[in-house]
């Protein structure tokens, strides 16, 4: 088998893994958009906030330490313990995200019921900057490493197996594999929740028609808090995976930008769409980069190579998709009866 | 203060009409300067079919929205099952056992007929969401029970053939029937129907009338309905409230109402002075 093909296979495998990470972020958008028609610009910041809270709790930091110290002249930074078990820290962070969901619904969106989508969107922009500020104030702006005991580094089994097959070992990161498994479990869980549970059905009902939902005894407020909590949970998962991969830092909130082309491809209202869209973007991006930056293929034909295509390829792909299939691969086509 | 007291009686067709189930006392509802309902009182008795009629803009739908909690009146009290009801959100009213349909149909267009009807059972689901998600233990039993109830109503309203069809694709008449099914499956004590026959042809109207009578007869459900088609109402209902310009101008059996001069004037159009 030619070397280029084997390299391409490794690129595809890694692209799939990156795609899963994109899909994790996109999922949070889909949840909120489906249930309330709000495009939540703050989803990326929520992932950042969740990851920072997780690290903060795990390291036993005092939230708002700077603020407290500056106000009262004290010198507190740490609680008596310096490491909280990962599972406990995750559970506490989930509680914080539920609290955030409650806050967002009660303080912001409760007062904006029935407003135009653009107004709701603007509110989420405000929320994004507010949350970023709170995250900074609460936990400080240093880059932190997130270690909740996830395996990292090259997966030796895949390395050895592929070496035996092709004479070349693929480099696949263990963390990426864990992320893929977590994403699969998360999606299966979300689908089962939406299809079979009372709360999930209520969620779908509210997404469809508010009046009808009220008339069968569904509390809109409850459902919206639930949806924001779920989105917060998904943000926590995405934030944890990205944080473990590239450190918990403020640029984490920019991963939301990567979710946009994923959503355009997959459709804003489809959970499977978010996954497939993420995979397509992940693979497409990696393959395109591989082809146009390699001297052997692209360079031989055109005489030059392109670099850093991962910065723009996803958006171009999304634009092309918008022209031919504006509702995305799995989105609902809007047909108005006249 | 308590609710009106009545002695139960049996109708010629063998149904029992009981004591007061709901009483509206001096309800006034305003939207800014517009008075939609002005000082209206009436009651609904257990097991009866109570109609609210009146010309367009009389305030009928507003009255139904007051009963179902979508509007809260500025003045007056709503009494239900012997107690005064505080101002209440619509979803809590629904949980009290008051189901309704809408004039312009409010269904979940993206869901199938069966799923739509199953949402009517949400308040009968008590098991934990984990059990429901993995379909295990008590949750499975409960789901089976809810499903049986849904199928029973589907049979009852003769919509078996469209069970799996997405509601968005159905014609108007069938949508109305699905909406009725969703309300019925909740096993409500009081069923509110907002113009159940609006926009239907004669055949569909006859079907719907039959279903309404059957529901009342078979399940003993108390029904309050709004209609402006006089003919239909007179055949269906035990007692009728007539509204015009937000006021009550008549209340009684169909025969009494028919012979009421004010009602005749409102319907035939007499200059208001």
Coordinates of C-alpha atoms in Angstrom, one line a residue:
Chain A
X1 CA 0.0 0.0 0.0
X2 CA 1.4 3.4 -0.9
X3 CA 2.7 5.5 2.0
X4 CA 0.5 8.4 1.1
X5 CA -2.6 6.3 1.5
X6 CA -1.6 5.0 4.9
X7 CA -0.8 8.5 6.1
X8 CA -4.2 9.7 4.7
X9 CA -5.9 6.9 6.7
X10 CA -4.2 8.1 9.9
X11 CA -5.3 11.7 9.1
X12 CA -8.9 10.5 8.6
X13 CA -8.8 8.6 11.9
X14 CA -7.5 11.7 13.7
X15 CA -9.9 13.9 11.9
X16 CA -12.8 11.7 13.1
X17 CA -11.5 12.2 16.7
X18 CA -11.3 16.0 16.3
X19 CA -14.8 15.9 14.8
X20 CA -16.1 14.3 17.9
X21 CA -14.7 17.2 19.9
X22 CA -16.4 19.7 17.6
X23 CA -19.7 17.7 17.9
X24 CA -19.5 17.9 21.7
X25 CA -19.6 21.7 21.5
X26 CA -22.3 21.7 18.8
X27 CA -24.6 19.5 20.9
X28 CA -25.1 22.2 23.5
X29 CA -26.2 24.7 20.8
X30 CA -28.7 22.2 19.4
X31 CA -30.3 21.4 22.7
X32 CA -31.1 25.0 23.5
X33 CA -32.0 26.0 19.9
X34 CA -34.4 23.0 19.6
X35 CA -36.3 23.6 22.8
X36 CA -36.5 27.4 22.9
X37 CA -35.4 28.8 19.5
X38 CA -32.6 30.6 21.1
X39 CA -29.2 30.6 19.4
X40 CA -27.0 30.5 22.5
X41 CA -23.9 32.5 21.7
X42 CA -22.7 31.8 25.3
X43 CA -22.4 28.1 24.8
X44 CA -18.6 28.3 24.4
X45 CA -18.2 30.5 27.4
X46 CA -20.4 28.1 29.3
X47 CA -17.9 25.3 28.4
X48 CA -15.1 27.6 29.6
X49 CA -16.9 28.4 32.8
X50 CA -17.6 24.8 33.5
X51 CA -14.0 23.7 32.9
X52 CA -12.7 26.5 35.2
X53 CA -15.2 25.7 37.9
X54 CA -14.2 22.0 37.7
X55 CA -10.5 22.8 38.0
X56 CA -11.2 25.4 40.7
X57 CA -13.2 23.0 42.8
X58 CA -10.8 20.2 42.2
X59 CA -7.8 22.2 43.4
X60 CA -9.8 23.5 46.4
X61 CA -9.6 27.1 45.4
X62 CA -11.7 29.8 47.0
X63 CA -14.1 31.3 44.4
X64 CA -13.8 35.1 44.1
X65 CA -10.5 34.9 46.1
X66 CA -9.0 38.1 44.5
X67 CA -12.2 40.0 45.2
X68 CA -12.4 38.9 48.8
X69 CA -8.8 39.6 49.5
X70 CA -8.9 43.0 47.8
X71 CA -12.0 44.0 49.8
X72 CA -11.2 42.7 53.2
X73 CA -7.4 42.7 53.0
X74 CA -7.3 39.0 53.7
X75 CA -5.0 36.4 52.2
X76 CA -7.2 33.4 51.4
X77 CA -6.5 31.4 48.3
X78 CA -7.2 27.8 49.2
X79 CA -9.6 25.9 51.2
X80 CA -8.1 23.5 53.8
X81 CA -8.0 20.7 51.2
X82 CA -5.9 20.8 48.0
X83 CA -7.4 18.1 46.0
X84 CA -11.0 17.0 45.7
X85 CA -11.7 13.6 44.2
X86 CA -12.5 14.0 40.5
X87 CA -16.0 12.5 40.7
X88 CA -17.0 14.7 43.6
X89 CA -15.7 17.8 41.8
X90 CA -17.7 16.9 38.7
X91 CA -20.8 16.4 40.7
X92 CA -20.3 19.8 42.4
X93 CA -19.7 21.4 39.0
X94 CA -22.9 19.9 37.7
X95 CA -24.7 21.5 40.6
X96 CA -23.1 24.9 39.8
X97 CA -24.2 24.5 36.1
X98 CA -27.8 23.8 37.2
X99 CA -27.6 26.9 39.4
X100 CA -26.4 28.9 36.4
X101 CA -29.3 27.5 34.3
X102 CA -31.8 28.6 37.0
X103 CA -30.2 32.0 37.1
X104 CA -30.2 32.5 33.3
X105 CA -33.8 31.5 33.1
X106 CA -35.1 33.6 36.1
X107 CA -33.0 36.7 35.5
X108 CA -32.7 36.9 31.8
X109 CA -35.0 34.8 29.6
X110 CA -38.1 34.8 31.9
X111 CA -38.4 38.5 31.1
X112 CA -37.9 38.0 27.4
X113 CA -40.7 35.4 26.7
X114 CA -42.2 36.0 23.3
X115 CA -39.5 38.4 22.1
X116 CA -38.0 38.2 18.6
X117 CA -35.2 35.6 18.1
X118 CA -32.7 38.4 17.4
X119 CA -33.4 39.9 20.8
X120 CA -32.9 36.6 22.5
X121 CA -29.7 36.2 20.5
X122 CA -28.4 39.6 21.7
X123 CA -29.2 38.6 25.3
X124 CA -27.0 35.5 24.9
X125 CA -24.2 37.7 23.6
X126 CA -24.5 39.8 26.8
X127 CA -24.7 36.6 28.8
X128 CA -21.5 35.4 27.2
X129 CA -19.5 38.5 28.2
X130 CA -21.0 38.6 31.6
X131 CA -20.2 34.9 32.2
X132 CA -16.6 35.4 30.9
X133 CA -16.2 38.2 33.5
X134 CA -17.7 36.2 36.3
X135 CA -15.4 33.2 35.4
X136 CA -12.4 35.6 35.5
X137 CA -13.4 37.1 38.8
X138 CA -14.3 33.8 40.3
X139 CA -11.2 31.7 39.4
X140 CA -8.6 34.0 38.0
X141 CA -7.3 34.1 34.4
X142 CA -4.2 31.8 34.7
X143 CA -3.9 28.9 32.4
X144 CA -4.6 25.7 34.4
X145 CA -4.1 22.1 33.6
X146 CA -7.1 19.9 34.0
X147 CA -6.4 16.4 35.3
X148 CA -9.3 14.2 36.2
X149 CA -7.4 11.0 35.5
X150 CA -8.3 10.6 31.9
X151 CA -5.7 8.6 29.9
X152 CA -3.5 10.7 27.7
X153 CA -0.8 10.0 25.1
X154 CA -0.5 7.5 22.3
X155 CA -2.7 4.5 22.3
X156 CA -0.3 1.6 22.1
X157 CA -2.8 -1.0 21.0
X158 CA -3.7 0.9 17.9
X159 CA -0.1 1.8 17.3
X160 CA 1.0 -1.8 17.4
X161 CA -1.9 -3.2 15.4
X162 CA -1.5 -0.7 12.6
X163 CA 2.2 -1.3 12.6
X164 CA 1.6 -5.0 12.1
X165 CA -0.8 -4.3 9.3
X166 CA 0.9 -1.5 7.4
X167 CA 4.4 -1.4 8.8
X168 CA 3.5 2.1 10.1
X169 CA 2.0 2.8 13.5
X170 CA -0.9 5.3 13.7
X171 CA -0.7 7.9 16.3
X172 CA -4.1 8.2 18.0
X173 CA -4.4 10.0 21.4
X174 CA -6.0 8.1 24.2
X175 CA -7.8 11.2 25.3
X176 CA -9.5 11.4 21.8
X177 CA -10.7 7.9 22.2
X178 CA -12.1 8.6 25.6
X179 CA -13.8 11.7 24.1
X180 CA -15.4 9.6 21.4
X181 CA -16.7 7.1 23.9
X182 CA -18.0 9.9 26.2
X183 CA -19.7 11.6 23.2
X184 CA -21.4 8.3 22.2
X185 CA -22.7 7.7 25.7
X186 CA -23.8 11.3 26.0
X187 CA -25.8 11.2 22.7
X188 CA -27.3 7.9 23.6
X189 CA -28.3 9.2 27.0
X190 CA -29.8 12.5 25.5
X191 CA -31.8 10.6 22.9
X192 CA -33.2 8.1 25.5
X193 CA -34.0 11.1 27.8
X194 CA -35.8 13.0 25.1
X195 CA -37.7 10.0 23.7
X196 CA -38.8 8.1 26.8
X197 CA -38.8 10.2 29.9
X198 CA -41.6 12.5 31.0
X199 CA -39.2 15.5 31.2
X200 CA -37.9 14.7 27.8
X201 CA -41.3 14.5 26.3
X202 CA -42.2 17.8 27.9
X203 CA -39.1 19.2 26.4
X204 CA -40.1 18.2 22.9
X205 CA -43.6 19.4 23.5
X206 CA -42.4 22.9 24.5
X207 CA -40.1 23.0 21.5
X208 CA -43.1 22.4 19.3
X209 CA -45.9 24.6 20.7
X210 CA -46.1 26.6 23.9
X211 CA -49.8 26.9 24.2
X212 CA -50.4 23.2 23.7
X213 CA -47.7 22.4 26.2
X214 CA -49.4 24.6 28.8
X215 CA -52.7 23.0 28.2
X216 CA -51.4 19.5 28.9
X217 CA -49.9 20.7 32.2
X218 CA -46.3 21.4 31.3
X219 CA -44.5 24.2 33.1
X220 CA -42.5 26.2 30.5
X221 CA -40.2 27.6 33.2
X222 CA -39.3 24.2 34.4
X223 CA -38.6 22.9 30.9
X224 CA -36.4 25.9 30.1
X225 CA -34.4 25.5 33.3
X226 CA -34.1 21.9 32.4
X227 CA -32.8 22.6 28.9
X228 CA -30.3 25.2 30.1
X229 CA -29.1 22.7 32.7
X230 CA -28.7 20.0 30.1
X231 CA -26.8 22.5 27.9
X232 CA -24.7 23.3 30.9
X233 CA -23.9 19.7 31.4
X234 CA -23.0 19.2 27.8
X235 CA -20.8 22.4 28.2
X236 CA -19.1 20.7 31.1
X237 CA -18.4 17.6 29.1
X238 CA -17.0 19.6 26.2
X239 CA -15.1 21.9 28.5
X240 CA -13.6 19.0 30.3
X241 CA -12.5 17.2 27.1
X242 CA -11.1 20.4 25.5
X243 CA -9.6 21.5 28.8
X244 CA -7.8 18.2 29.3
X245 CA -6.5 18.4 25.7
X246 CA -5.3 22.0 25.5
X247 CA -5.4 23.4 29.1
X248 CA -8.1 25.4 30.7
X249 CA -7.7 29.0 29.4
X250 CA -9.8 31.8 28.1
X251 CA -9.3 30.8 24.4
X252 CA -11.4 27.8 25.3
X253 CA -14.5 29.9 24.7
X254 CA -13.5 30.3 21.0
X255 CA -14.3 26.6 20.4
X256 CA -17.8 27.8 20.0
X257 CA -16.8 29.3 16.7
X258 CA -15.8 25.9 15.5
X259 CA -19.3 24.7 16.3
X260 CA -20.9 27.1 13.9
X261 CA -19.9 25.4 10.7
X262 CA -20.8 22.1 12.3
X263 CA -24.3 23.4 13.0
X264 CA -24.7 24.7 9.5
X265 CA -23.7 21.4 8.1
X266 CA -25.8 19.2 10.4
X267 CA -28.7 21.5 11.0
X268 CA -29.5 23.5 14.1
X269 CA -32.2 21.2 15.3
X270 CA -30.7 17.7 15.0
X271 CA -28.7 15.9 17.6
X272 CA -27.5 13.3 15.1
X273 CA -26.8 16.2 12.7
X274 CA -24.4 17.7 15.2
X275 CA -22.5 14.5 15.4
X276 CA -22.4 13.9 11.6
X277 CA -21.6 17.5 11.0
X278 CA -18.7 17.4 13.5
X279 CA -17.3 14.3 11.9
X280 CA -17.5 15.7 8.4
X281 CA -15.8 19.0 9.4
X282 CA -13.2 17.1 11.4
X283 CA -12.3 14.7 8.6
X284 CA -12.7 17.3 5.8
X285 CA -10.4 19.8 7.6
X286 CA -7.7 17.2 8.3
X287 CA -7.8 15.7 4.9
X288 CA -7.8 19.0 3.1
X289 CA -4.9 20.2 5.2
X290 CA -3.1 16.9 4.4
X291 CA -3.6 17.2 0.7
X292 CA -2.8 20.8 0.1
X293 CA 0.2 21.0 2.4
X294 CA 1.9 18.0 0.9
X295 CA 4.5 18.6 -1.7
X296 CA 4.0 15.2 -3.3
X297 CA 0.4 15.7 -4.4
X298 CA -0.8 19.3 -4.4
X299 CA 2.6 20.8 -4.7
X300 CA 3.5 18.6 -7.7
X301 CA 0.4 19.7 -9.6
X302 CA 0.1 23.4 -8.6
X303 CA 3.7 24.2 -7.7
X304 CA 2.8 25.7 -4.3
X305 CA 1.4 24.5 -1.0
X306 CA -1.2 26.0 1.3
X307 CA -0.8 26.1 5.1
X308 CA -3.0 26.7 8.1
X309 CA -6.1 25.7 6.2
X310 CA -7.8 24.5 9.4
X311 CA -8.4 28.2 10.1
X312 CA -10.8 28.7 7.3
X313 CA -11.7 25.4 5.6
X314 CA -14.7 24.6 7.9
X315 CA -16.3 27.9 7.2
X316 CA -15.9 27.6 3.4
X317 CA -17.4 24.2 3.6
X318 CA -20.3 25.6 5.6
X319 CA -20.8 28.4 3.1
X320 CA -21.0 25.9 0.2
X321 CA -23.5 23.9 2.2
X322 CA -25.6 27.0 2.9
X323 CA -26.0 27.5 -0.8
X324 CA -27.2 24.0 -1.6
X325 CA -28.9 22.9 1.6
X326 CA -29.7 25.9 3.9
X327 CA -31.4 23.7 6.5
X328 CA -28.4 21.5 6.9
X329 CA -28.1 17.8 6.4
X330 CA -30.6 16.8 9.2
X331 CA -32.4 20.1 9.8
X332 CA -36.1 20.5 9.4
X333 CA -37.1 22.0 6.1
X334 CA -39.4 24.9 6.7
X335 CA -42.4 24.6 4.5
X336 CA -45.1 27.2 4.9
X337 CA -48.6 26.2 3.9
X338 CA -50.2 29.0 1.9
Chain B
X1 CA -69.1 32.1 50.7
X2 CA -69.5 28.7 49.0
X3 CA -70.6 27.4 45.7
X4 CA -74.2 27.1 44.5
X5 CA -75.9 23.9 45.8
X6 CA -78.1 21.7 43.5
X7 CA -79.9 18.5 43.9
X8 CA -78.8 15.8 41.4
X9 CA -81.2 14.9 38.7
X10 CA -81.5 12.4 35.9
X11 CA -81.9 13.6 32.3
X12 CA -84.4 12.0 30.0
X13 CA -81.5 10.2 28.2
X14 CA -80.3 8.6 31.5
X15 CA -77.4 10.8 32.5
X16 CA -77.0 12.1 36.0
X17 CA -76.3 15.8 36.5
X18 CA -74.8 16.4 39.9
X19 CA -73.9 19.3 42.1
X20 CA -71.8 22.4 41.1
X21 CA -68.3 21.5 39.8
X22 CA -67.2 25.0 38.9
X23 CA -68.6 28.4 39.6
X24 CA -67.6 31.8 38.1
X25 CA -68.5 34.6 40.4
X26 CA -68.7 38.2 39.1
X27 CA -65.8 37.8 36.6
X28 CA -64.5 41.0 35.0
X29 CA -61.6 40.9 32.6
X30 CA -60.1 44.0 31.0
X31 CA -57.4 44.5 28.4
X32 CA -56.3 48.0 29.0
X33 CA -59.4 50.0 28.4
X34 CA -61.3 47.3 26.7
X35 CA -63.7 45.3 28.8
X36 CA -63.7 41.8 27.5
X37 CA -65.9 40.3 30.2
X38 CA -68.1 42.4 32.5
X39 CA -69.3 41.0 35.8
X40 CA -70.4 37.6 34.6
X41 CA -71.4 34.8 36.9
X42 CA -72.5 31.3 36.0
X43 CA -71.9 27.7 37.2
X44 CA -71.1 24.4 35.6
X45 CA -72.6 21.2 37.1
X46 CA -71.0 17.8 37.3
X47 CA -71.8 15.7 34.3
X48 CA -73.5 18.4 32.2
X49 CA -72.7 19.8 28.8
X50 CA -72.6 23.5 29.3
X51 CA -72.4 25.8 26.3
X52 CA -71.3 29.4 26.1
X53 CA -72.6 31.1 23.0
X54 CA -72.7 34.6 21.6
X55 CA -71.9 36.5 18.4
X56 CA -68.2 37.2 17.4
X57 CA -66.3 39.3 19.9
X58 CA -68.8 38.6 22.7
X59 CA -66.0 37.4 25.0
X60 CA -66.6 33.7 24.8
X61 CA -63.0 32.7 24.2
X62 CA -61.8 35.1 26.9
X63 CA -64.2 33.3 29.3
X64 CA -62.7 29.9 28.4
X65 CA -59.2 31.4 28.9
X66 CA -60.2 32.6 32.3
X67 CA -61.4 29.1 33.3
X68 CA -58.2 27.5 31.9
X69 CA -55.9 30.0 33.6
X70 CA -54.5 31.6 30.4
X71 CA -56.1 34.9 31.5
X72 CA -56.5 36.1 35.1
X73 CA -59.5 38.3 35.7
X74 CA -59.1 41.6 37.4
X75 CA -62.2 41.0 39.5
X76 CA -64.2 38.0 40.6
X77 CA -63.5 34.5 41.7
X78 CA -63.2 31.2 40.1
X79 CA -64.5 28.3 42.3
X80 CA -63.6 24.8 41.5
X81 CA -64.5 21.6 43.4
X82 CA -65.8 23.6 46.4
X83 CA -62.8 25.9 47.0
X84 CA -61.9 29.3 45.7
X85 CA -59.0 29.0 43.2
X86 CA -56.2 31.5 43.6
X87 CA -54.8 33.1 40.4
X88 CA -53.2 30.1 38.7
X89 CA -50.8 29.4 35.8
X90 CA -52.4 27.4 33.0
X91 CA -50.2 24.3 33.5
X92 CA -51.3 24.1 37.1
X93 CA -54.9 24.4 36.1
X94 CA -54.3 21.5 33.6
X95 CA -52.9 19.5 36.5
X96 CA -56.1 20.1 38.5
X97 CA -58.0 18.1 35.9
X98 CA -59.1 20.7 33.4
X99 CA -58.2 19.9 29.9
X100 CA -58.9 22.0 26.8
X101 CA -58.8 22.4 23.1
X102 CA -58.1 25.6 21.1
X103 CA -60.0 27.5 18.5
X104 CA -57.0 27.5 16.1
X105 CA -55.7 24.1 17.1
X106 CA -52.6 23.8 19.2
X107 CA -51.0 20.5 18.4
X108 CA -47.3 19.4 18.3
X109 CA -46.9 19.4 14.5
X110 CA -43.6 17.6 14.6
X111 CA -44.9 14.6 16.5
X112 CA -47.0 11.7 15.4
X113 CA -50.7 11.4 16.4
X114 CA -49.8 8.9 19.0
X115 CA -47.0 11.0 20.5
X116 CA -49.3 14.0 20.6
X117 CA -51.9 12.0 22.5
X118 CA -49.3 10.6 24.8
X119 CA -48.3 14.1 25.9
X120 CA -51.8 14.2 27.4
X121 CA -50.6 11.5 29.8
X122 CA -47.6 13.4 31.1
X123 CA -49.2 14.2 34.4
X124 CA -50.0 10.6 34.9
X125 CA -46.3 9.6 34.8
X126 CA -44.9 9.3 38.3
X127 CA -41.9 7.1 38.1
X128 CA -38.3 8.4 38.0
X129 CA -36.7 9.6 34.8
X130 CA -33.9 7.1 35.1
X131 CA -36.3 4.2 35.0
X132 CA -38.2 5.8 32.2
X133 CA -35.0 6.3 30.1
X134 CA -33.9 2.7 30.4
X135 CA -37.5 1.4 30.3
X136 CA -37.2 -0.6 33.5
X137 CA -39.2 -1.7 36.5
X138 CA -42.3 0.3 37.5
X139 CA -41.7 2.8 34.6
X140 CA -42.3 0.1 32.1
X141 CA -45.6 -0.9 33.7
X142 CA -46.7 2.7 33.9
X143 CA -45.8 3.3 30.2
X144 CA -47.8 0.3 29.2
X145 CA -50.8 1.6 31.2
X146 CA -50.6 5.0 29.6
X147 CA -50.2 3.5 26.2
X148 CA -53.3 1.4 26.8
X149 CA -55.3 4.5 27.8
X150 CA -54.1 6.3 24.7
X151 CA -55.1 3.4 22.5
X152 CA -58.5 3.3 24.1
X153 CA -59.1 6.9 23.2
X154 CA -57.8 6.4 19.7
X155 CA -60.3 3.6 19.2
X156 CA -63.0 5.7 20.8
X157 CA -62.4 8.6 18.4
X158 CA -61.9 6.3 15.4
X159 CA -58.4 7.6 14.5
X160 CA -56.6 4.2 14.4
X161 CA -55.6 4.6 10.8
X162 CA -53.6 7.8 11.4
X163 CA -51.9 6.8 14.6
X164 CA -48.4 7.1 13.2
X165 CA -49.0 10.0 10.9
X166 CA -47.2 13.3 11.8
X167 CA -49.9 15.7 12.8
X168 CA -48.7 18.5 10.5
X169 CA -49.8 16.4 7.5
X170 CA -53.4 15.9 8.7
X171 CA -56.4 17.7 7.3
X172 CA -58.2 20.2 9.6
X173 CA -61.0 18.0 10.7
X174 CA -58.8 15.2 11.9
X175 CA -56.5 17.7 13.7
X176 CA -59.5 18.8 15.7
X177 CA -60.2 15.2 16.6
X178 CA -56.5 14.6 17.6
X179 CA -56.7 17.6 19.8
X180 CA -59.8 16.3 21.5
X181 CA -58.1 12.9 21.9
X182 CA -55.1 14.6 23.7
X183 CA -57.4 16.4 26.0
X184 CA -59.5 13.3 26.7
X185 CA -56.6 11.0 27.4
X186 CA -55.7 13.1 30.5
X187 CA -59.0 11.9 32.0
X188 CA -60.1 15.4 32.9
X189 CA -62.9 16.2 35.2
X190 CA -63.8 19.2 33.1
X191 CA -63.2 19.4 29.4
X192 CA -63.2 22.8 27.7
X193 CA -63.8 22.9 24.0
X194 CA -63.2 26.2 22.1
X195 CA -65.3 26.1 19.0
X196 CA -64.9 22.4 18.4
X197 CA -67.0 22.7 15.2
X198 CA -65.5 25.8 13.7
X199 CA -64.6 25.5 10.0
X200 CA -66.0 22.0 9.6
X201 CA -68.4 20.8 7.0
X202 CA -71.8 19.3 7.9
X203 CA -70.6 15.7 8.1
X204 CA -67.6 16.6 10.2
X205 CA -69.9 18.6 12.5
X206 CA -72.2 15.6 12.9
X207 CA -69.2 13.4 13.8
X208 CA -67.9 15.8 16.3
X209 CA -71.3 16.3 17.9
X210 CA -71.6 12.5 18.3
X211 CA -68.1 12.3 19.9
X212 CA -68.9 15.1 22.4
X213 CA -72.1 13.4 23.4
X214 CA -70.4 10.0 23.7
X215 CA -67.5 11.4 25.8
X216 CA -70.0 12.9 28.2
X217 CA -72.1 9.8 28.3
X218 CA -69.4 7.2 28.5
X219 CA -66.8 8.9 30.7
X220 CA -69.1 11.2 32.6
X221 CA -66.9 14.1 31.7
X222 CA -68.3 17.5 32.4
X223 CA -68.0 19.6 29.2
X224 CA -68.0 23.3 28.7
X225 CA -68.0 24.4 25.1
X226 CA -68.0 27.5 23.0
X227 CA -69.8 27.6 19.8
X228 CA -71.5 30.2 17.6
X229 CA -73.5 27.8 15.6
X230 CA -76.8 28.0 17.4
X231 CA -78.3 24.8 15.9
X232 CA -75.5 22.6 17.1
X233 CA -75.4 24.0 20.6
X234 CA -79.1 23.7 21.2
X235 CA -79.0 20.0 20.3
X236 CA -75.9 19.2 22.4
X237 CA -76.1 21.1 25.6
X238 CA -78.0 20.9 28.9
X239 CA -77.7 24.5 29.7
X240 CA -76.5 27.6 27.8
X241 CA -74.9 30.9 28.8
X242 CA -75.4 33.6 26.2
X243 CA -72.9 36.4 26.0
X244 CA -72.9 39.6 24.0
X245 CA -70.4 42.5 24.2
X246 CA -68.8 41.0 27.3
X247 CA -72.1 40.7 29.2
X248 CA -74.3 37.8 30.1
X249 CA -77.6 38.2 28.4
X250 CA -79.1 34.8 29.0
X251 CA -78.6 31.6 31.0
X252 CA -80.8 28.5 31.0
X253 CA -81.9 25.4 29.1
X254 CA -81.8 25.7 25.3
X255 CA -85.5 26.2 25.2
X256 CA -85.5 29.0 27.7
X257 CA -82.6 30.7 25.9
X258 CA -84.3 30.3 22.5
X259 CA -87.3 32.3 23.7
X260 CA -85.3 35.0 25.5
X261 CA -86.0 38.3 23.8
X262 CA -82.5 39.7 24.5
X263 CA -80.9 36.7 23.0
X264 CA -83.0 36.9 19.9
X265 CA -82.1 40.6 19.5
X266 CA -78.4 39.9 19.9
X267 CA -78.5 37.2 17.2
X268 CA -80.8 39.0 14.8
X269 CA -79.1 42.3 15.3
X270 CA -81.0 45.1 17.0
X271 CA -79.6 48.6 17.3
X272 CA -77.9 49.0 20.7
X273 CA -78.8 52.2 22.5

